[in-house]
Amino acid sequence: MTDNVMSGISISARETKFMNNISSQVWLSKCTSFISGDFDQPTFHRVHHILLFVTFIFLLFSEVFNFYFLDISFIYQAMLAVLAMGQLFIWYFSRFKQRFKSMAILYVVIMAGIGLPASWFFNGGSQGPTLAFIYILVIYSVVILCEVKYLNGYTVLIMVLLPVIFYLGEYYFPASVSGYTNPEQRVADLIFCNVVSVLVLVTIMLTYTRTLKKEVQRANDYSRQLQIVSETDSLTSLKNRIYSVNALQLAKKANKPFNIILLDIDHFKNINDTYGHDVGDVVLKKISDILKNFSRFNGALVSRYGGEEFLVVTFFQTFEQTMRLAESLRIAVNGINYSLSEKVTISLGVAKSMDSEDYLTVIKRADRALYESKHRGRNQVSTIEEAV
């Protein structure tokens, strides 16, 4: 009894841990979706939103770090605060107001016109961390602005020219650069900024790759859905003629033998003319359901070949087994109640493939056998293989 109690406690603990993991994943997914935007937004939009939010957090941490560990001027501290609020402003309008392009331009202008110059001239110049921020902007341009070609090119050009301007400015006007008061501050600042820069880059790349994978998966799923739709008859949900023809072509290329049952609903035009096409559609669906059930148990491919005509292909049965299957289909269709005054029957023709012929010849021979069933009074199975 003690063992059972302990087992129950163990299971309960595992279930609790599992539910906690699920709750954490849901919470994380909701937070990520809130920051980046819905999954139906383009990849570079979502990565852009995450970068803006992460940059906002980074600037806030920089404020705290500079206040406690560095001797930075009040002007630079104020500029960092303005930049942080600017990042939040840009993120909000890009994320919730769908102004991606205008906000991307504003981001580049603020960073290139204010953020980078302020970091260079107020935070150590060539001895400081500004180059790491420039590299982040280059990655930003390549990854996020890839769909805005002109902005992408201008941003890369600016990122090439800015270091040149900064180095020349520092060389000719060294007094314009505020250096570190001691080496320890420089080391601390470089370590902090490089660690944060790497984290920002990793965040960008991880978000981009994961979002891209999801988009690729969605595209593949959509492609599979389109393929299913293109291969499926909309009324009966059976495979259509195109699919069955492709399957037969592949079977002949692989030299795989097969048998064909071609069947047709007897007097189907009279059913449509007498009861209407809605009733005719019901008859088609009921017969299709019978074909589906038999195909599952016999490993057969069933398709609507056209109108009231159906094609059944067996790949793993002998010709005699296929003949028995055709007879079973005939009997099953006869036994269904269609709520009509007359009985619904089918005529069937069966043929088998030969090594020296293509699939069309086999279908034609099955069609001739089907015509033979019609000629002999319908509601029967025929084959002309004995004459071949």
CSV table of C-alpha atoms in Angstrom, one decimal:
chain,number,residue,atom,x,y,z
A,1,MET,CA,0.0,0.0,0.0
A,2,THR,CA,2.9,2.3,0.8
A,3,ASP,CA,4.4,1.6,-2.6
A,4,ASN,CA,1.1,2.6,-4.3
A,5,VAL,CA,1.0,5.8,-2.3
A,6,MET,CA,4.5,6.7,-3.2
A,7,SER,CA,3.8,5.8,-6.8
A,8,GLY,CA,0.8,8.1,-6.8
A,9,ILE,CA,2.9,10.9,-5.3
A,10,SER,CA,5.6,10.3,-7.9
A,11,ILE,CA,3.1,10.5,-10.8
A,12,SER,CA,1.5,13.6,-9.3
A,13,ALA,CA,4.9,15.2,-9.1
A,14,ARG,CA,5.7,14.4,-12.7
A,15,GLU,CA,2.3,15.7,-13.8
A,16,THR,CA,2.9,18.9,-11.9
A,17,LYS,CA,6.3,19.4,-13.4
A,18,PHE,CA,4.9,18.7,-16.9
A,19,MET,CA,2.1,21.2,-16.4
A,20,ASN,CA,4.6,23.8,-15.1
A,21,ASN,CA,6.7,23.3,-18.2
A,22,ILE,CA,3.7,23.7,-20.4
A,23,SER,CA,2.7,26.9,-18.5
A,24,SER,CA,6.2,28.3,-18.9
A,25,GLN,CA,6.2,27.6,-22.6
A,26,VAL,CA,2.8,29.2,-23.1
A,27,TRP,CA,3.9,32.2,-21.0
A,28,LEU,CA,7.1,32.5,-23.0
A,29,SER,CA,5.3,32.2,-26.3
A,30,LYS,CA,2.8,34.9,-25.3
A,31,CYS,CA,5.6,37.2,-24.3
A,32,THR,CA,7.5,36.6,-27.5
A,33,SER,CA,4.4,37.1,-29.6
A,34,PHE,CA,3.6,40.4,-27.7
A,35,ILE,CA,7.1,41.7,-28.4
A,36,SER,CA,7.6,40.5,-32.0
A,37,GLY,CA,4.1,40.5,-33.4
A,38,ASP,CA,1.8,37.8,-34.8
A,39,PHE,CA,3.2,34.9,-36.7
A,40,ASP,CA,1.5,36.0,-39.9
A,41,GLN,CA,3.8,39.0,-40.1
A,42,PRO,CA,6.9,38.9,-42.3
A,43,THR,CA,10.0,37.4,-40.7
A,44,PHE,CA,12.1,40.6,-40.9
A,45,HIS,CA,9.2,42.6,-39.2
A,46,ARG,CA,9.2,40.3,-36.2
A,47,VAL,CA,13.0,40.3,-35.9
A,48,HIS,CA,13.0,44.1,-36.2
A,49,HIS,CA,10.5,44.3,-33.3
A,50,ILE,CA,12.6,42.0,-31.1
A,51,LEU,CA,15.8,43.9,-31.9
A,52,LEU,CA,14.2,47.2,-31.0
A,53,PHE,CA,12.9,45.9,-27.7
A,54,VAL,CA,16.2,44.2,-26.8
A,55,THR,CA,18.0,47.4,-27.7
A,56,PHE,CA,15.7,49.3,-25.4
A,57,ILE,CA,16.5,46.9,-22.5
A,58,PHE,CA,20.2,47.2,-23.4
A,59,LEU,CA,20.2,51.0,-23.2
A,60,LEU,CA,18.5,50.8,-19.8
A,61,PHE,CA,21.1,48.5,-18.5
A,62,SER,CA,23.8,50.8,-20.0
A,63,GLU,CA,22.3,53.6,-18.0
A,64,VAL,CA,22.6,51.7,-14.8
A,65,PHE,CA,26.1,50.3,-15.6
A,66,ASN,CA,27.5,53.7,-16.6
A,67,PHE,CA,26.0,55.3,-13.5
A,68,TYR,CA,27.6,52.8,-11.1
A,69,PHE,CA,30.9,51.8,-12.8
A,70,LEU,CA,31.9,54.6,-15.2
A,71,ASP,CA,32.6,58.3,-15.0
A,72,ILE,CA,30.4,59.3,-17.9
A,73,SER,CA,29.2,62.9,-18.6
A,74,PHE,CA,25.6,63.8,-17.8
A,75,ILE,CA,25.0,64.8,-21.4
A,76,TYR,CA,25.8,61.2,-22.6
A,77,GLN,CA,23.7,59.7,-19.9
A,78,ALA,CA,20.8,61.9,-21.0
A,79,MET,CA,21.3,61.0,-24.6
A,80,LEU,CA,21.2,57.3,-23.7
A,81,ALA,CA,17.9,57.9,-21.9
A,82,VAL,CA,16.5,59.6,-24.9
A,83,LEU,CA,17.7,56.8,-27.2
A,84,ALA,CA,16.1,54.2,-24.9
A,85,MET,CA,12.8,56.0,-25.1
A,86,GLY,CA,13.2,56.4,-28.8
A,87,GLN,CA,13.7,52.7,-29.2
A,88,LEU,CA,10.5,52.1,-27.3
A,89,PHE,CA,8.6,54.6,-29.4
A,90,ILE,CA,9.8,53.1,-32.7
A,91,TRP,CA,9.0,49.6,-31.4
A,92,TYR,CA,5.5,50.6,-30.5
A,93,PHE,CA,4.6,52.2,-33.8
A,94,SER,CA,6.2,49.5,-35.9
A,95,ARG,CA,4.7,46.7,-33.8
A,96,PHE,CA,1.1,48.0,-33.2
A,97,LYS,CA,0.7,50.6,-35.9
A,98,GLN,CA,2.2,48.6,-38.7
A,99,ARG,CA,4.6,51.4,-39.7
A,100,PHE,CA,7.6,49.1,-40.3
A,101,LYS,CA,9.3,51.0,-43.2
A,102,SER,CA,9.0,54.5,-41.7
A,103,MET,CA,10.1,53.3,-38.3
A,104,ALA,CA,13.1,51.4,-39.8
A,105,ILE,CA,14.2,54.6,-41.5
A,106,LEU,CA,13.8,56.5,-38.2
A,107,TYR,CA,15.8,53.8,-36.4
A,108,VAL,CA,18.7,54.1,-38.8
A,109,VAL,CA,18.6,57.9,-38.7
A,110,ILE,CA,18.6,58.0,-34.9
A,111,MET,CA,21.4,55.4,-34.5
A,112,ALA,CA,23.6,56.8,-37.3
A,113,GLY,CA,22.9,60.4,-36.5
A,114,ILE,CA,22.8,60.4,-32.7
A,115,GLY,CA,23.6,57.0,-31.1
A,116,LEU,CA,26.8,56.1,-32.8
A,117,PRO,CA,28.4,59.6,-32.8
A,118,ALA,CA,27.5,60.0,-29.1
A,119,SER,CA,29.0,56.6,-28.2
A,120,TRP,CA,32.2,57.5,-30.1
A,121,PHE,CA,32.8,61.0,-28.9
A,122,PHE,CA,31.5,60.6,-25.3
A,123,ASN,CA,32.6,57.1,-24.7
A,124,GLY,CA,36.2,56.5,-25.5
A,125,GLY,CA,36.3,56.9,-29.3
A,126,SER,CA,38.5,54.2,-31.0
A,127,GLN,CA,39.3,52.8,-27.6
A,128,GLY,CA,35.6,52.3,-26.8
A,129,PRO,CA,32.8,49.9,-27.9
A,130,THR,CA,31.3,51.9,-30.8
A,131,LEU,CA,32.6,49.5,-33.5
A,132,ALA,CA,30.7,46.6,-31.9
A,133,PHE,CA,27.5,48.7,-32.3
A,134,ILE,CA,28.3,49.5,-35.9
A,135,TYR,CA,28.6,45.7,-36.6
A,136,ILE,CA,25.2,45.2,-35.0
A,137,LEU,CA,23.7,47.8,-37.4
A,138,VAL,CA,25.4,46.0,-40.4
A,139,ILE,CA,23.8,42.7,-39.3
A,140,TYR,CA,20.5,44.6,-38.8
A,141,SER,CA,20.7,46.0,-42.4
A,142,VAL,CA,21.5,42.6,-44.0
A,143,VAL,CA,19.0,40.6,-42.1
A,144,ILE,CA,16.1,42.9,-41.3
A,145,LEU,CA,16.2,45.5,-44.1
A,146,CYS,CA,16.6,42.9,-46.8
A,147,GLU,CA,13.1,43.6,-48.2
A,148,VAL,CA,13.8,47.4,-48.3
A,149,LYS,CA,16.5,47.4,-50.9
A,150,TYR,CA,17.3,51.1,-51.1
A,151,LEU,CA,17.3,51.5,-47.3
A,152,ASN,CA,19.4,48.4,-47.0
A,153,GLY,CA,22.1,49.8,-49.4
A,154,TYR,CA,22.1,53.3,-47.8
A,155,THR,CA,22.5,51.8,-44.3
A,156,VAL,CA,25.4,49.6,-45.3
A,157,LEU,CA,27.1,52.6,-47.0
A,158,ILE,CA,26.5,54.7,-43.9
A,159,MET,CA,28.1,52.0,-41.7
A,160,VAL,CA,31.1,51.9,-44.0
A,161,LEU,CA,31.6,55.7,-44.0
A,162,LEU,CA,30.8,56.4,-40.3
A,163,PRO,CA,34.0,54.7,-38.9
A,164,VAL,CA,36.1,56.6,-41.5
A,165,ILE,CA,34.5,59.9,-40.3
A,166,PHE,CA,35.0,59.0,-36.7
A,167,TYR,CA,38.6,58.0,-37.1
A,168,LEU,CA,39.4,61.1,-39.0
A,169,GLY,CA,37.6,63.3,-36.5
A,170,GLU,CA,39.5,61.7,-33.6
A,171,TYR,CA,42.8,62.0,-35.5
A,172,TYR,CA,42.4,65.7,-36.4
A,173,PHE,CA,40.4,66.8,-33.3
A,174,PRO,CA,41.5,64.5,-30.4
A,175,ALA,CA,40.1,66.8,-27.8
A,176,SER,CA,36.6,66.1,-29.2
A,177,VAL,CA,36.7,62.5,-27.8
A,178,SER,CA,36.1,61.9,-24.1
A,179,GLY,CA,38.4,59.2,-22.9
A,180,TYR,CA,38.2,56.9,-19.9
A,181,THR,CA,39.4,58.2,-16.6
A,182,ASN,CA,41.3,55.0,-15.9
A,183,PRO,CA,42.1,51.7,-17.6
A,184,GLU,CA,39.8,49.7,-15.3
A,185,GLN,CA,36.8,51.7,-16.6
A,186,ARG,CA,37.7,51.0,-20.2
A,187,VAL,CA,38.1,47.2,-19.5
A,188,ALA,CA,34.8,47.1,-17.7
A,189,ASP,CA,33.0,49.0,-20.4
A,190,LEU,CA,34.4,46.9,-23.2
A,191,ILE,CA,33.5,43.7,-21.4
A,192,PHE,CA,30.0,44.9,-20.7
A,193,CYS,CA,29.4,46.2,-24.2
A,194,ASN,CA,30.9,43.2,-26.0
A,195,VAL,CA,28.9,40.7,-24.0
A,196,VAL,CA,25.7,42.7,-24.6
A,197,SER,CA,26.5,43.0,-28.3
A,198,VAL,CA,27.0,39.3,-28.7
A,199,LEU,CA,23.7,38.7,-26.9
A,200,VAL,CA,22.0,41.1,-29.2
A,201,LEU,CA,23.5,39.4,-32.3
A,202,VAL,CA,22.6,36.0,-31.0
A,203,THR,CA,19.0,37.2,-30.3
A,204,ILE,CA,18.7,38.5,-33.8
A,205,MET,CA,20.1,35.4,-35.5
A,206,LEU,CA,18.1,33.0,-33.3
A,207,THR,CA,14.9,34.9,-33.8
A,208,TYR,CA,15.5,35.1,-37.5
A,209,THR,CA,16.3,31.4,-38.0
A,210,ARG,CA,13.5,30.2,-35.8
A,211,THR,CA,11.0,32.5,-37.4
A,212,LEU,CA,12.3,31.5,-40.9
A,213,LYS,CA,12.0,27.8,-40.0
A,214,LYS,CA,8.4,28.3,-38.9
A,215,GLU,CA,7.6,30.2,-42.2
A,216,VAL,CA,9.3,27.4,-44.2
A,217,GLN,CA,7.2,24.9,-42.3
A,218,ARG,CA,4.0,26.9,-43.0
A,219,ALA,CA,5.0,27.1,-46.6
A,220,ASN,CA,5.5,23.4,-46.8
A,221,ASP,CA,2.2,22.7,-45.0
A,222,TYR,CA,0.4,25.0,-47.4
A,223,SER,CA,2.1,23.4,-50.4
A,224,ARG,CA,1.0,19.9,-49.1
A,225,GLN,CA,-2.5,21.2,-48.7
A,226,LEU,CA,-2.5,22.6,-52.2
A,227,GLN,CA,-1.2,19.3,-53.5
A,228,ILE,CA,-3.9,17.4,-51.6
A,229,VAL,CA,-6.5,19.7,-53.1
A,230,SER,CA,-5.1,19.4,-56.6
A,231,GLU,CA,-5.2,15.6,-56.3
A,232,THR,CA,-8.6,15.2,-54.6
A,233,ASP,CA,-12.1,15.2,-56.0
A,234,SER,CA,-14.0,17.9,-54.1
A,235,LEU,CA,-17.4,16.1,-54.1
A,236,THR,CA,-16.4,12.5,-53.1
A,237,SER,CA,-13.0,13.2,-51.4
A,238,LEU,CA,-11.5,10.4,-53.5
A,239,LYS,CA,-8.3,10.9,-55.5
A,240,ASN,CA,-9.0,12.4,-58.9
A,241,ARG,CA,-8.1,11.3,-62.4
A,242,ILE,CA,-4.8,13.2,-62.4
A,243,TYR,CA,-3.6,11.4,-59.3
A,244,SER,CA,-4.5,7.9,-60.5
A,245,VAL,CA,-2.9,8.5,-63.9
A,246,ASN,CA,0.4,9.6,-62.2
A,247,ALA,CA,0.3,6.6,-59.9
A,248,LEU,CA,-0.1,4.3,-63.0
A,249,GLN,CA,2.7,6.0,-64.8
A,250,LEU,CA,5.0,5.5,-61.8
A,251,ALA,CA,4.0,1.9,-61.6
A,252,LYS,CA,4.9,1.3,-65.2
A,253,LYS,CA,8.2,3.0,-64.8
A,254,ALA,CA,9.0,0.8,-61.8
A,255,ASN,CA,7.8,-2.3,-63.7
A,256,LYS,CA,5.3,-3.0,-61.1
A,257,PRO,CA,2.3,-5.1,-62.2
A,258,PHE,CA,-1.2,-3.9,-61.4
A,259,ASN,CA,-4.9,-4.7,-62.1
A,260,ILE,CA,-7.6,-2.2,-63.0
A,261,ILE,CA,-11.3,-2.1,-62.2
A,262,LEU,CA,-13.2,0.5,-64.1
A,263,LEU,CA,-16.8,0.9,-62.9
A,264,ASP,CA,-19.7,3.0,-63.9
A,265,ILE,CA,-23.1,3.7,-62.2
A,266,ASP,CA,-25.9,2.3,-64.3
A,267,HIS,CA,-28.5,4.7,-65.6
A,268,PHE,CA,-27.0,7.5,-63.6
A,269,LYS,CA,-28.3,10.1,-66.1
A,270,ASN,CA,-31.8,9.0,-65.4
A,271,ILE,CA,-31.2,9.4,-61.7
A,272,ASN,CA,-30.1,13.0,-62.2
A,273,ASP,CA,-33.0,13.8,-64.6
A,274,THR,CA,-35.6,12.2,-62.4
A,275,TYR,CA,-34.5,13.2,-58.9
A,276,GLY,CA,-32.1,16.1,-59.5
A,277,HIS,CA,-28.4,16.6,-59.3
A,278,ASP,CA,-28.5,16.9,-55.5
A,279,VAL,CA,-29.7,13.3,-55.2
A,280,GLY,CA,-27.2,12.2,-57.8
A,281,ASP,CA,-24.5,13.7,-55.7
A,282,VAL,CA,-25.7,11.7,-52.7
A,283,VAL,CA,-25.5,8.5,-54.7
A,284,LEU,CA,-22.0,9.4,-55.8
A,285,LYS,CA,-20.9,10.0,-52.2
A,286,LYS,CA,-22.5,6.8,-50.9
A,287,ILE,CA,-20.8,4.7,-53.6
A,288,SER,CA,-17.5,6.5,-52.9
A,289,ASP,CA,-17.7,5.6,-49.2
A,290,ILE,CA,-18.1,1.9,-50.2
A,291,LEU,CA,-15.1,2.2,-52.5
A,292,LYS,CA,-13.0,3.8,-49.7
A,293,ASN,CA,-13.9,1.1,-47.2
A,294,PHE,CA,-13.0,-1.7,-49.6
A,295,SER,CA,-9.8,0.1,-50.6
A,296,ARG,CA,-8.5,0.2,-47.0
A,297,PHE,CA,-8.8,-3.5,-46.6
A,298,ASN,CA,-7.5,-4.4,-50.0
A,299,GLY,CA,-4.6,-1.9,-50.5
A,300,ALA,CA,-6.3,-0.5,-53.5
A,301,LEU,CA,-6.1,3.0,-55.0
A,302,VAL,CA,-9.6,4.4,-55.7
A,303,SER,CA,-10.2,7.5,-57.7
A,304,ARG,CA,-13.1,9.3,-59.4
A,305,TYR,CA,-12.2,8.9,-63.0
A,306,GLY,CA,-14.9,11.2,-64.4
A,307,GLY,CA,-18.6,11.9,-63.9
A,308,GLU,CA,-20.1,8.6,-62.6
A,309,GLU,CA,-17.1,6.6,-63.5
A,310,PHE,CA,-14.5,5.3,-60.9
A,311,LEU,CA,-11.1,3.7,-61.2
A,312,VAL,CA,-9.8,1.1,-58.8
A,313,VAL,CA,-6.2,0.0,-59.0
A,314,THR,CA,-4.7,-3.0,-57.1
A,315,PHE,CA,-1.0,-3.4,-56.9
A,316,PHE,CA,-0.6,-6.3,-54.4
A,317,GLN,CA,-3.3,-8.6,-55.6
A,318,THR,CA,-3.5,-11.3,-58.2
A,319,PHE,CA,-5.9,-10.9,-61.1
A,320,GLU,CA,-8.3,-13.5,-59.6
A,321,GLN,CA,-8.3,-11.6,-56.3
A,322,THR,CA,-9.1,-8.4,-58.1
A,323,MET,CA,-12.0,-10.1,-59.9
A,324,ARG,CA,-13.4,-11.1,-56.5
A,325,LEU,CA,-12.9,-7.6,-55.2
A,326,ALA,CA,-14.9,-6.2,-58.2
A,327,GLU,CA,-17.7,-8.7,-57.4
A,328,SER,CA,-17.7,-7.6,-53.8
A,329,LEU,CA,-18.0,-4.0,-54.8
A,330,ARG,CA,-20.9,-4.8,-57.0
A,331,ILE,CA,-22.8,-6.7,-54.3
A,332,ALA,CA,-22.0,-3.9,-51.7
A,333,VAL,CA,-23.4,-1.2,-53.9
A,334,ASN,CA,-26.5,-3.2,-54.6
A,335,GLY,CA,-27.1,-3.6,-50.8
A,336,ILE,CA,-27.2,0.1,-50.0
A,337,ASN,CA,-30.5,1.9,-49.5
A,338,TYR,CA,-30.5,5.1,-51.6
A,339,SER,CA,-34.2,6.0,-50.9
A,340,LEU,CA,-35.0,5.8,-54.6
A,341,SER,CA,-37.8,3.9,-56.3
A,342,GLU,CA,-35.4,2.0,-58.5
A,343,LYS,CA,-32.3,0.0,-57.5
A,344,VAL,CA,-28.9,1.6,-58.0
A,345,THR,CA,-26.4,-0.8,-59.6
A,346,ILE,CA,-22.9,-0.6,-61.1
A,347,SER,CA,-21.2,-2.3,-64.1
A,348,LEU,CA,-17.5,-3.2,-63.8
A,349,GLY,CA,-14.7,-4.1,-66.2
A,350,VAL,CA,-11.5,-5.7,-65.0
A,351,ALA,CA,-8.1,-5.8,-66.8
A,352,LYS,CA,-4.5,-6.6,-65.8
A,353,SER,CA,-1.3,-5.0,-67.0
A,354,MET,CA,1.2,-6.6,-69.3
A,355,ASP,CA,4.9,-6.0,-69.5
A,356,SER,CA,4.9,-4.7,-73.0
A,357,GLU,CA,2.0,-2.2,-72.8
A,358,ASP,CA,1.5,1.2,-71.2
A,359,TYR,CA,-1.2,2.1,-68.7
A,360,LEU,CA,-3.5,3.6,-71.2
A,361,THR,CA,-3.8,0.3,-73.0
A,362,VAL,CA,-4.8,-1.4,-69.8
A,363,ILE,CA,-7.4,1.2,-69.1
A,364,LYS,CA,-8.8,0.9,-72.6
A,365,ARG,CA,-9.1,-2.9,-72.1
A,366,ALA,CA,-10.9,-2.4,-68.8
A,367,ASP,CA,-13.2,0.1,-70.6
A,368,ARG,CA,-14.0,-2.5,-73.2
A,369,ALA,CA,-14.8,-5.0,-70.4
A,370,LEU,CA,-17.0,-2.4,-68.8
A,371,TYR,CA,-18.8,-1.9,-72.1
A,372,GLU,CA,-19.3,-5.7,-72.2
A,373,SER,CA,-21.0,-5.6,-68.8
A,374,LYS,CA,-23.3,-2.8,-70.1
A,375,HIS,CA,-24.0,-4.8,-73.2
A,376,ARG,CA,-24.9,-7.9,-71.3
A,377,GLY,CA,-27.5,-6.2,-69.2
A,378,ARG,CA,-25.5,-4.2,-66.6
A,379,ASN,CA,-25.0,-4.9,-62.9
A,380,GLN,CA,-22.2,-7.4,-63.5
A,381,VAL,CA,-18.4,-7.8,-63.7
A,382,SER,CA,-16.7,-8.6,-67.0
A,383,THR,CA,-13.2,-9.1,-68.3
A,384,ILE,CA,-11.8,-9.7,-71.7
A,385,GLU,CA,-8.4,-11.0,-70.5
A,386,GLU,CA,-9.1,-14.5,-71.9
A,387,ALA,CA,-9.2,-12.9,-75.4
A,388,VAL,CA,-5.9,-11.1,-74.9
